[in-house]
XYZ file of C-alpha atoms in Angstrom:
717
model
C 5.116 -16.189 -12.564
C 3.292 -12.942 -11.925
C -0.065 -13.384 -13.650
C -0.278 -9.655 -14.389
C 2.726 -9.892 -16.704
C 5.298 -7.165 -17.333
C 4.453 -3.481 -17.668
C 3.825 -2.158 -21.161
C 6.825 -0.450 -22.758
C 4.734 2.692 -23.242
C 3.993 2.865 -19.507
C 7.656 2.412 -18.625
C 8.676 5.170 -21.021
C 6.046 7.585 -19.737
C 7.100 6.926 -16.136
C 10.734 7.619 -17.083
C 9.759 10.906 -18.769
C 7.851 11.917 -15.635
C 10.849 11.164 -13.425
C 13.166 13.100 -15.777
C 11.093 16.262 -16.256
C 13.649 18.583 -14.683
C 16.372 17.256 -16.975
C 14.171 17.460 -20.073
C 12.753 20.931 -19.396
C 13.722 24.577 -19.208
C 12.008 27.223 -17.069
C 9.915 30.224 -18.003
C 10.119 33.494 -16.111
C 7.109 32.500 -13.966
C 8.843 29.259 -12.901
C 6.739 26.924 -15.038
C 8.428 24.239 -17.132
C 8.503 23.731 -20.878
C 10.089 20.851 -22.763
C 13.424 21.905 -24.253
C 12.576 19.740 -27.252
C 9.221 18.105 -27.897
C 8.244 15.706 -30.668
C 4.779 15.863 -32.202
C 2.884 13.379 -30.037
C -0.427 11.711 -30.882
C -3.191 13.144 -28.660
C -3.582 9.755 -26.941
C 0.078 9.892 -25.861
C -0.201 13.453 -24.563
C -3.304 12.424 -22.591
C -1.428 9.482 -21.077
C 1.530 11.679 -20.119
C -0.736 14.115 -18.275
C -2.580 11.253 -16.569
C 0.684 9.596 -15.521
C 2.034 12.873 -14.080
C -1.181 13.214 -12.069
C -1.033 9.600 -10.852
C 2.600 10.007 -9.748
C 1.760 13.173 -7.783
C 3.932 15.330 -10.061
C 1.291 17.637 -11.493
C 1.534 21.223 -10.229
C 1.524 24.788 -11.549
C 5.210 24.304 -12.388
C 5.000 20.987 -14.263
C 1.636 21.464 -15.992
C 3.360 24.281 -17.868
C 4.706 21.799 -20.428
C 1.176 21.519 -21.848
C 1.112 25.190 -22.829
C 2.721 23.816 -25.983
C -0.503 22.990 -27.851
C 1.164 22.132 -31.143
C 3.302 19.173 -30.063
C 1.409 18.133 -26.926
C -2.231 18.050 -28.028
C -4.616 17.105 -25.239
C -8.054 15.643 -25.793
C -8.829 13.807 -22.532
C -7.353 15.796 -19.639
C -7.079 14.271 -16.163
C -6.041 16.539 -13.267
C -8.113 14.894 -10.535
C -6.908 15.685 -6.979
C -3.933 17.702 -8.303
C -2.922 21.105 -6.905
C -3.334 23.197 -10.030
C -4.376 26.840 -9.714
C -7.024 28.542 -11.850
C -4.329 30.574 -13.628
C -2.190 27.519 -14.456
C -5.287 25.638 -15.621
C -6.292 28.456 -17.946
C -2.806 28.802 -19.465
C -1.979 25.093 -19.841
C -5.256 23.272 -20.549
C -7.889 25.668 -21.841
C -6.181 26.332 -25.219
C -6.548 22.639 -26.153
C -9.504 21.240 -28.089
C -10.610 19.123 -25.145
C -13.201 16.381 -25.414
C -13.039 15.295 -21.749
C -11.887 16.919 -18.510
C -11.772 15.419 -15.012
C -10.979 18.221 -12.552
C -12.601 16.625 -9.504
C -11.391 17.078 -5.935
C -8.698 19.634 -6.740
C -7.403 20.896 -3.359
C -6.271 24.360 -4.561
C -8.290 27.582 -4.884
C -9.765 26.557 -8.220
C -13.584 26.697 -8.463
C -16.157 25.313 -10.839
C -16.755 28.831 -12.129
C -13.080 29.400 -12.997
C -12.996 26.097 -14.889
C -16.201 26.855 -16.807
C -14.986 30.372 -17.660
C -11.621 29.034 -18.813
C -13.173 26.376 -21.024
C -15.743 28.792 -22.438
C -12.952 31.199 -23.382
C -11.885 28.710 -26.072
C -14.490 28.660 -28.898
C -13.379 25.150 -29.881
C -13.974 23.817 -26.354
C -17.507 25.176 -26.343
C -18.453 22.610 -28.966
C -15.807 19.876 -28.522
C -16.080 19.211 -24.753
C -18.332 16.207 -24.177
C -17.468 15.016 -20.634
C -16.829 17.212 -17.593
C -16.280 16.099 -13.988
C -16.139 18.706 -11.217
C -16.914 16.476 -8.236
C -16.052 17.947 -4.856
C -15.481 21.533 -6.062
C -17.076 24.753 -4.847
C -18.956 25.992 -7.909
C -18.953 29.743 -7.064
C -21.457 30.077 -9.900
C -22.527 33.614 -9.061
C -19.038 34.886 -9.963
C -19.494 33.973 -13.640
C -19.807 37.031 -15.879
C -21.234 37.649 -19.320
C -19.721 37.074 -22.730
C -21.172 39.037 -25.631
C -24.314 39.801 -23.666
C -24.953 36.166 -22.695
C -24.185 34.859 -19.220
C -21.402 32.294 -19.146
C -22.420 28.978 -17.578
C -22.678 25.254 -18.185
C -24.997 26.015 -21.072
C -22.055 27.754 -22.792
C -20.509 24.313 -23.308
C -23.026 23.173 -25.902
C -21.272 19.890 -26.701
C -21.597 18.483 -23.153
C -23.083 14.997 -22.985
C -21.831 13.890 -19.547
C -21.613 16.113 -16.467
C -20.563 14.989 -12.972
C -21.243 17.392 -10.100
C -21.318 15.103 -7.055
C -20.452 16.690 -3.690
C -20.917 20.253 -4.968
C -23.086 23.184 -3.920
C -25.349 22.666 -6.931
C -28.526 24.769 -6.729
C -31.873 24.573 -8.460
C -30.965 27.594 -10.639
C -27.702 25.990 -11.796
C -29.557 22.727 -12.504
C -31.981 24.640 -14.699
C -29.059 26.056 -16.698
C -27.554 22.559 -17.043
C -30.796 21.003 -18.246
C -30.935 23.423 -21.160
C -27.940 21.641 -22.722
C -29.186 20.183 -26.024
C -27.212 16.901 -25.902
C -27.087 16.119 -22.166
C -27.225 12.335 -21.684
C -25.545 11.567 -18.333
C -25.869 13.620 -15.163
C -24.478 12.964 -11.656
C -25.768 15.312 -8.943
C -25.111 13.032 -5.948
C -24.633 14.559 -2.480
C -25.345 18.052 -3.827
C -27.550 20.797 -2.380
C -30.222 20.685 -5.079
C -33.784 20.698 -3.706
C -36.010 20.381 -6.780
C -35.599 18.098 -9.811
C -38.353 19.647 -11.923
C -35.706 21.180 -14.213
C -34.954 17.659 -15.497
C -38.114 17.881 -17.583
C -36.157 20.200 -19.913
C -33.931 17.295 -21.022
C -36.578 14.574 -20.910
C -35.814 13.426 -24.437
C -32.014 13.197 -24.119
C -31.214 12.197 -20.513
C -30.238 8.518 -20.421
C -28.529 8.298 -17.006
C -29.321 10.107 -13.755
C -27.234 9.547 -10.610
C -28.966 11.183 -7.650
C -27.403 9.433 -4.659
C -28.042 10.894 -1.197
C -29.864 14.134 -2.045
C -30.417 15.237 1.548
C -31.875 18.645 0.718
C -34.379 17.363 -1.817
C -37.763 18.927 -0.999
C -40.318 17.202 -3.208
C -43.225 14.907 -2.461
C -43.029 11.303 -3.595
C -45.881 11.930 -6.043
C -44.095 14.923 -7.603
C -40.838 12.961 -7.895
C -42.570 10.038 -9.564
C -44.205 12.437 -12.021
C -40.873 14.027 -12.987
C -39.158 10.636 -13.324
C -41.999 9.241 -15.390
C -41.485 12.012 -17.967
C -37.837 11.079 -18.583
C -38.619 8.963 -21.613
C -35.004 8.215 -22.601
C -33.814 7.288 -19.083
C -32.115 3.872 -18.943
C -30.095 4.184 -15.710
C -31.418 5.639 -12.458
C -29.434 5.780 -9.206
C -31.627 6.968 -6.362
C -29.672 5.291 -3.544
C -29.038 6.636 -0.061
C -26.722 5.954 2.839
C -28.708 6.925 5.940
C -28.553 3.276 7.043
C -24.886 3.884 7.966
C -25.899 5.946 10.980
C -24.543 9.221 9.599
C -27.887 10.995 9.865
C -29.071 12.534 13.122
C -32.676 12.497 11.966
C -34.103 9.081 11.142
C -36.786 10.750 9.027
C -34.079 11.869 6.587
C -34.722 10.330 3.198
C -38.276 9.253 4.050
C -39.780 10.852 0.948
C -37.057 9.265 -1.112
C -37.832 5.851 0.377
C -41.510 6.387 -0.406
C -40.606 7.395 -3.961
C -38.717 4.130 -4.409
C -41.645 2.139 -2.997
C -44.065 3.772 -5.412
C -41.668 3.318 -8.323
C -41.298 -0.414 -7.622
C -44.985 -0.988 -7.064
C -46.180 1.365 -9.786
C -47.123 0.883 -13.382
C -44.643 -0.744 -15.804
C -45.344 2.264 -18.030
C -43.193 4.398 -15.697
C -39.605 4.354 -17.025
C -40.230 1.448 -19.378
C -36.741 1.738 -20.953
C -34.975 1.340 -17.607
C -32.239 -1.321 -17.637
C -30.422 -0.242 -14.462
C -31.854 0.828 -11.107
C -29.855 1.508 -7.931
C -31.801 1.880 -4.671
C -29.100 0.673 -2.247
C -29.588 1.916 1.305
C -33.311 2.580 0.831
C -35.772 1.338 3.429
C -39.355 0.044 3.034
C -38.607 -2.127 0.019
C -40.621 -5.346 0.033
C -39.796 -8.538 -1.817
C -43.247 -8.496 -3.431
C -42.687 -5.016 -4.890
C -39.202 -5.974 -6.079
C -40.508 -9.146 -7.721
C -43.234 -7.234 -9.553
C -40.731 -4.637 -10.798
C -38.227 -7.221 -12.090
C -40.844 -9.401 -13.757
C -42.318 -6.406 -15.564
C -38.936 -5.443 -17.082
C -37.322 -8.299 -18.959
C -34.494 -6.045 -20.178
C -33.250 -5.206 -16.672
C -29.462 -5.686 -16.391
C -28.552 -4.200 -12.987
C -30.104 -3.699 -9.556
C -28.423 -1.929 -6.619
C -29.816 -3.502 -3.432
C -27.020 -3.183 -0.862
C -28.395 -2.666 2.656
C -32.022 -2.890 1.559
C -32.700 -6.295 3.116
C -34.072 -7.774 -0.117
C -30.929 -8.750 -2.052
C -31.557 -12.424 -1.243
C -34.971 -12.386 -2.907
C -35.330 -15.401 -5.209
C -36.346 -13.296 -8.216
C -32.935 -11.606 -7.958
C -30.694 -14.572 -7.164
C -32.241 -16.756 -9.879
C -31.958 -14.130 -12.635
C -28.880 -15.186 -14.643
C -28.336 -11.990 -16.654
C -28.957 -9.595 -13.777
C -26.004 -8.032 -11.929
C -26.805 -7.117 -8.328
C -25.089 -5.273 -5.483
C -26.072 -6.668 -2.114
C -24.916 -8.974 0.658
C -26.616 -12.270 -0.229
C -23.535 -13.867 -1.806
C -19.966 -13.298 -2.954
C -20.994 -12.078 -6.387
C -23.214 -9.327 -4.950
C -20.561 -8.171 -2.464
C -17.833 -7.996 -5.113
C -20.172 -6.134 -7.460
C -20.757 -3.597 -4.665
C -17.009 -3.081 -4.174
C -16.572 -2.568 -7.927
C -19.432 -0.120 -8.416
C -19.283 1.868 -5.198
C -15.535 2.455 -4.947
C -15.950 6.184 -4.290
C -18.781 5.860 -1.738
C -17.317 5.328 1.701
C -20.544 4.156 3.323
C -21.156 1.450 0.720
C -17.530 0.287 0.604
C -17.556 -0.114 4.368
C -20.845 -2.023 4.283
C -19.588 -4.373 1.570
C -16.269 -4.961 3.377
C -18.046 -5.971 6.583
C -19.911 -8.686 4.687
C -16.751 -9.633 2.806
C -14.850 -10.089 6.073
C -17.476 -12.525 7.363
C -17.440 -14.366 4.045
C -13.628 -14.763 3.927
C -13.031 -15.822 7.529
C -12.566 -19.461 6.487
C -11.432 -18.965 2.900
C -9.124 -21.734 1.663
C -8.416 -20.726 -1.943
C -6.360 -17.765 -3.162
C -8.553 -14.939 -4.459
C -6.419 -12.207 -6.038
C -9.563 -10.806 -7.703
C -11.114 -10.077 -4.318
C -7.863 -8.759 -2.817
C -7.644 -6.307 -5.706
C -11.111 -4.962 -4.853
C -10.183 -4.572 -1.180
C -6.982 -2.756 -2.123
C -8.893 -0.385 -4.390
C -11.233 0.506 -1.533
C -8.292 1.120 0.812
C -6.577 3.376 -1.721
C -9.722 5.407 -2.396
C -10.446 5.961 1.312
C -7.019 5.946 2.962
C -8.088 8.536 5.572
C -11.234 6.637 6.616
C -10.772 4.738 9.860
C -13.933 2.699 9.210
C -12.668 1.515 5.819
C -9.113 0.800 6.950
C -10.271 -1.102 10.028
C -12.388 -3.600 8.095
C -10.174 -3.686 4.992
C -6.998 -4.591 6.912
C -8.891 -7.459 8.540
C -10.002 -8.628 5.083
C -6.401 -8.454 3.842
C -5.332 -10.777 6.646
C -8.097 -13.252 5.760
C -7.089 -13.211 2.079
C -3.313 -13.583 2.596
C -3.045 -15.820 5.642
C -1.073 -19.082 5.649
C -0.284 -20.229 2.081
C -2.796 -17.990 0.297
C -0.275 -15.182 -0.251
C 2.081 -17.354 -2.311
C -0.518 -17.748 -5.070
C -1.082 -13.987 -5.384
C 0.581 -11.803 -8.058
C 3.671 -10.242 -6.499
C 2.798 -6.726 -7.698
C -0.625 -7.015 -6.036
C 0.901 -8.116 -2.731
C 3.488 -5.350 -2.959
C 0.775 -2.697 -3.395
C -1.289 -4.253 -0.615
C 1.596 -4.247 1.889
C 2.354 -0.636 0.979
C -1.270 0.210 1.773
C -0.997 -1.627 5.105
C 1.991 0.565 5.986
C -0.030 3.685 5.100
C -2.788 2.479 7.421
C -0.250 2.021 10.229
C 1.044 5.560 9.630
C -2.391 7.182 9.386
C -3.822 5.478 12.495
C -0.844 5.027 14.863
C -2.997 4.976 17.994
C -5.744 2.641 16.842
C -4.900 -0.726 18.353
C -7.072 -2.899 16.125
C -5.851 -1.357 12.852
C -2.249 -1.813 14.002
C -2.972 -5.387 15.074
C -4.629 -6.249 11.744
C -1.660 -4.890 9.803
C 0.816 -6.753 12.002
C -1.073 -10.021 11.577
C -1.038 -9.592 7.792
C 2.682 -8.702 7.768
C 3.644 -11.725 9.850
C 4.129 -13.983 6.824
C 7.481 -15.493 5.864
C 6.590 -15.294 2.176
C 5.578 -11.632 2.297
C 8.584 -10.600 4.386
C 11.100 -12.603 2.359
C 9.870 -12.402 -1.244
C 7.575 -9.392 -1.681
C 9.150 -5.980 -2.455
C 8.057 -3.083 -0.242
C 9.653 -0.415 1.960
C 11.157 -2.670 4.614
C 12.890 0.202 6.416
C 9.575 2.017 6.902
C 7.910 -1.233 7.950
C 10.611 -1.930 10.564
C 10.192 1.546 12.070
C 6.395 1.300 12.152
C 6.396 -2.130 13.802
C 9.039 -0.976 16.281
C 6.915 2.051 17.210
C 3.929 -0.217 17.700
C 5.981 -2.552 19.879
C 6.859 0.265 22.274
C 3.245 0.571 23.455
C 2.108 -3.055 23.502
C 3.023 -5.982 25.717
C 0.607 -8.696 24.618
C 2.908 -11.781 24.501
C 1.483 -13.230 21.274
C 1.558 -9.962 19.375
C 4.948 -9.067 20.852
C 6.367 -12.327 19.521
C 4.981 -11.624 16.049
C 6.237 -8.033 16.053
C 9.746 -9.027 17.089
C 9.769 -11.813 14.491
C 8.745 -9.326 11.788
C 11.425 -6.847 12.899
C 14.093 -9.562 12.976
C 13.392 -10.566 9.380
C 13.025 -6.974 8.135
C 16.288 -5.792 9.684
C 18.151 -8.618 7.953
C 16.781 -7.367 4.610
C 17.938 -3.760 4.968
C 20.908 -2.212 3.221
C 23.929 -1.207 5.294
C 22.845 2.449 5.077
C 19.307 1.675 6.231
C 20.590 -0.509 9.060
C 22.832 2.338 10.169
C 19.879 4.732 10.190
C 17.809 2.300 12.220
C 20.695 1.546 14.585
C 21.281 5.255 15.152
C 17.904 5.418 16.885
C 18.704 4.626 20.519
C 14.978 4.248 21.194
C 14.922 1.142 18.986
C 17.943 -0.319 20.768
C 16.251 0.255 24.132
C 13.097 -1.470 22.947
C 14.875 -4.610 21.803
C 17.131 -4.765 24.839
C 14.064 -4.233 27.026
C 12.593 -7.434 25.603
C 15.872 -9.265 26.184
C 15.954 -8.013 29.775
C 12.328 -9.009 30.324
C 13.068 -12.560 29.174
C 16.363 -12.765 31.053
C 14.763 -11.721 34.340
C 12.065 -14.352 33.858
C 14.628 -16.966 32.883
C 12.722 -17.617 29.667
C 14.362 -18.657 26.410
C 11.665 -18.526 23.729
C 11.191 -17.456 20.127
C 10.554 -13.820 21.139
C 13.960 -13.687 22.810
C 15.660 -15.353 19.860
C 14.093 -12.968 17.355
C 15.038 -9.959 19.505
C 18.632 -11.183 19.717
C 18.709 -11.825 15.974
C 17.478 -8.278 15.303
C 20.198 -6.908 17.595
C 22.777 -8.996 15.778
C 21.836 -7.441 12.435
C 21.493 -3.923 13.829
C 25.026 -3.953 15.206
C 26.540 -5.497 12.077
C 29.144 -2.994 10.789
C 27.342 -0.109 12.504
C 29.548 1.454 15.195
C 26.839 3.857 16.407
C 24.385 1.016 16.982
C 27.065 -1.005 18.759
C 27.877 1.974 20.999
C 24.169 2.387 21.798
C 24.138 -1.300 22.669
C 26.878 -0.795 25.233
C 25.335 2.440 26.582
C 22.046 0.614 27.162
C 23.794 -2.004 29.324
C 23.664 -4.568 26.549
C 26.890 -6.232 27.682
C 25.501 -7.001 31.112
C 22.423 -8.537 29.554
C 24.474 -10.621 27.169
C 26.263 -12.265 30.029
C 22.990 -14.130 30.473
C 21.926 -14.447 26.849
C 24.422 -14.035 24.054
C 23.891 -13.602 20.344
C 25.490 -10.399 19.098
C 28.353 -9.367 16.863
C 29.560 -6.035 18.268
C 32.973 -7.730 18.487
C 33.328 -6.992 14.753
C 33.596 -3.253 15.513
C 37.295 -2.884 16.242
C 37.084 0.355 18.216
C 34.704 -1.301 20.694
C 36.607 -4.551 21.169
C 38.559 -3.105 24.080
C 35.306 -2.690 26.029
C 34.674 -6.431 25.661
C 37.985 -7.356 27.282
C 36.441 -8.306 30.603
C 37.526 -11.692 31.887
C 34.158 -12.652 33.385
C 32.344 -11.783 30.172
C 34.799 -13.634 27.921
C 34.782 -16.723 30.145
C 30.985 -16.701 30.126
C 30.987 -16.561 26.319
C 33.494 -19.423 26.262
C 31.228 -21.496 28.495
C 28.390 -21.034 26.012
C 30.645 -22.158 23.182
C 31.635 -25.306 25.067
C 28.127 -26.247 26.237
C 27.094 -29.196 24.051
C 23.496 -28.896 25.329
C 23.226 -25.362 23.959
C 21.639 -25.024 20.517
C 23.961 -24.406 17.576
C 22.682 -20.846 17.081
C 23.918 -19.641 20.467
C 27.237 -21.500 20.158
C 27.680 -20.054 16.661
C 27.268 -16.455 17.794
C 29.417 -17.032 20.866
C 32.104 -18.492 18.604
C 31.898 -15.489 16.271
C 32.442 -13.087 19.135
C 35.421 -15.074 20.444
C 36.900 -15.461 16.945
C 36.822 -11.702 16.435
C 38.445 -10.999 19.806
C 41.124 -13.691 19.431
C 41.963 -12.720 15.833
C 43.846 -9.594 16.945
C 46.646 -10.534 19.353
C 47.828 -6.925 19.469
C 44.485 -5.886 21.000
C 44.260 -8.827 23.423
C 44.651 -7.486 26.994
C 43.632 -10.570 28.994
C 45.649 -13.641 30.010
C 47.411 -15.292 27.024
C 46.486 -18.708 28.329
C 42.807 -17.794 28.046
C 43.319 -16.851 24.384
C 45.045 -20.178 23.695
C 42.162 -22.037 25.317
C 39.652 -20.077 23.247
C 41.434 -20.919 19.994
C 41.602 -24.622 20.873
C 37.968 -24.775 21.964
C 36.829 -22.896 18.875
C 38.228 -25.545 16.566
C 37.052 -28.482 18.682
C 33.544 -27.099 19.196
C 32.922 -26.139 15.562
C 33.757 -29.646 14.368
C 30.791 -30.953 16.417
C 28.215 -28.554 14.991
C 25.415 -29.689 12.665
C 23.899 -27.300 10.162
C 20.512 -25.941 11.360
C 17.505 -26.542 9.110
C 16.080 -23.019 9.307
C 17.847 -19.847 8.223
C 19.778 -18.768 11.293
C 21.575 -15.675 10.043
C 21.949 -13.497 6.943
C 24.809 -11.244 5.868
C 24.854 -8.043 3.853
C 28.645 -8.222 3.468
C 31.517 -10.640 4.094
C 34.037 -7.846 4.683
C 34.306 -8.543 8.454
C 35.301 -12.136 7.553
C 38.307 -11.122 5.445
C 40.696 -10.559 8.373
C 39.636 -13.915 9.860
C 40.447 -15.837 6.662
C 44.068 -14.715 6.391
C 46.579 -17.605 6.227
C 48.310 -16.140 9.293
C 45.266 -16.578 11.524
C 44.941 -19.476 14.013
C 42.901 -22.433 12.735
C 40.047 -21.837 15.193
C 39.480 -18.324 13.806
C 39.720 -19.495 10.191
C 37.382 -22.423 10.828
C 34.642 -20.271 12.354
C 34.679 -17.892 9.370
C 34.706 -20.735 6.837
C 31.889 -22.577 8.653
C 29.780 -19.369 8.682
C 30.312 -18.801 4.950
C 29.498 -22.439 4.175
C 26.305 -22.159 6.253
C 24.777 -19.199 4.391
C 26.040 -20.322 0.968
C 24.390 -23.707 1.352
C 21.082 -21.915 2.000
C 21.325 -19.330 -0.800
C 24.264 -20.119 -3.079
C 23.337 -17.738 -5.897
C 23.033 -14.654 -3.683
C 26.082 -15.241 -1.510
C 28.252 -16.691 -4.284
C 28.271 -13.401 -6.175
C 28.971 -11.530 -2.928
C 32.004 -13.756 -2.219
C 33.391 -13.053 -5.684
C 32.746 -9.316 -5.522
C 34.361 -8.844 -2.094
C 37.475 -10.942 -2.797
C 36.600 -13.760 -0.392
C 36.990 -16.361 -3.163
C 40.686 -15.464 -3.437
C 41.142 -15.813 0.335
C 39.504 -19.260 0.302
C 41.715 -20.334 -2.590
C 44.783 -19.168 -0.681
C 43.709 -21.181 2.374
C 43.116 -24.288 0.267
C 46.532 -23.967 -1.384
C 48.605 -23.138 1.720
C 50.496 -26.168 3.055
C 50.173 -24.881 6.627
C 46.373 -24.723 6.521
C 44.662 -27.260 8.780
C 43.036 -30.111 6.842
C 39.597 -29.338 8.300
C 39.767 -25.811 6.922
C 41.190 -26.933 3.578
C 38.318 -29.345 3.151
C 35.681 -26.744 4.075
C 37.247 -24.095 1.793
C 37.285 -26.491 -1.152
C 33.642 -27.396 -0.498
C 32.641 -23.721 -0.584
C 34.609 -23.119 -3.795
C 32.981 -26.124 -5.486
C 29.555 -25.001 -4.331
C 30.004 -21.492 -5.733
C 31.462 -22.733 -9.016
């Protein structure tokens, strides 16, 4: 059972509404949508609908228009993060609501911080109701803000603000001064901004409880001045003064030196500085000694969290022995996982934690879905980062190798494989990323039982195969393709088979093995993939012939283009048919090859009107078919899979020779015995059950075929 359980009914309903917006909505003159009929929704439900639209990538100027209806769809916590919503659409759809929270971070359109502030300030209710605002990653364009009633519009216009996030913005000292005049400001994030002086923080010394000041590269204050300012923040309980220059992103090694010195003085200084502190993050800071860390921890019994990733002191005994203290670092699994949880949006820290995680999971022997979930989250948050994807895909392989995958929740594996495919698409020329993804994909359980886009996966692996000839990886790639192709729908197989490049790649492998006289698993998987590609797909079968597939198959045979009637005439070559017959008769040949040879001969011999060779040869084929099949033993592994039994229907007619009937019945019995439930319903749906019943009841049917037909019918019943 999937440990995550089923989705909540509310989530399923919201997703269905999102998918049906066009059907549920009408259009205004400007092209925006409005619900043709809208019930009065609780604010929580309206918030969830907006959030779900954003998560599904559906939020735009057109769709956000439904929230112009402020009476039925009342928003309180608006989430439009990373959505392409213009300033005009934002003002019309969201600003009229009595918002309490707004996350408008990383919006890729022309919207600016100033346009958001002006829009919110235009609603008198928002000025007092808005408590949380996130504008991470936006250009503030603060100088464009005008005046309202003689007073300049700014952050200070939003008097109810308690939490403000402005990471990765062009925040200036003047804007910070305006922010710090807010009467209720408790939480402030100014990470990676352009602020140079934190003196303005003294204005909110009695209210500020959390300050996140990660990687302030343009900070121009002495360590003594910084310590003075920090020491005046009497209400401060959480301080993040971490940095990431350890990651090699800085050209000047002196970058952050004053910050490092500030941290040293803070740790070694008087316990009277920030006495209420329960959380301190100094990850990435240099010059931290174990003695200073020990003194700091021992002087603050209420400390609950320490960020020490890449400081070199996370293994200090005062940290590892503290039971109630959560720590980010690299000393143990707990610290690494805590880093992945807390630093999900910081690429440098995620990468650092993943490197340590990879080393820790190299020999893992127990399933850890909790850790895989953290890795997946990092991959999703940084899908364009080569550094993250490189290490994360290697971690995925460690966490899902061998039998570990089978104990994972299916939905988690499905999301993880989807992310692997994205990595393959985003970094098509990076050999190690491609190799990591291929290694993780090469799992029978994942390929057979986990839902994901198998058509996309087959194309990506095929593209990778075209530029790599490493024998081990080639074998894995061909094995993956063989299994994936068998799982595709008829339409998807046709699309894949229409690509002559793919046919050339697979036949190239067959030719390579044939020239070397090698019969190995790579060859068998390539032949199996070709078998499935040409199944009921005339275009693929024609490509097969155009690429000299017939000549190759005189040496190695395992293909079913004989099922395509319009191409059967091209197979009527005496040397080819006699070669296929010799494979059928060879008792030393494995059952798989004899089976496929028999299928080809059964198809050709089933249509006497199309037979153009010697009649005596056809008679011999029919006799040898029956005699050979009766000697076959069922293989233990799955040898073949079928998407349809329609090509078998002509072979099961009571008028057909016994050799033809026997091959078709043996093939059906083979796959049904391996997956009765799946194939049983297919037999019923496609009318094959009736054909088998007719064979069993006909007095002229050979006893061998009667017996096999009755066995299949009993099995299905």
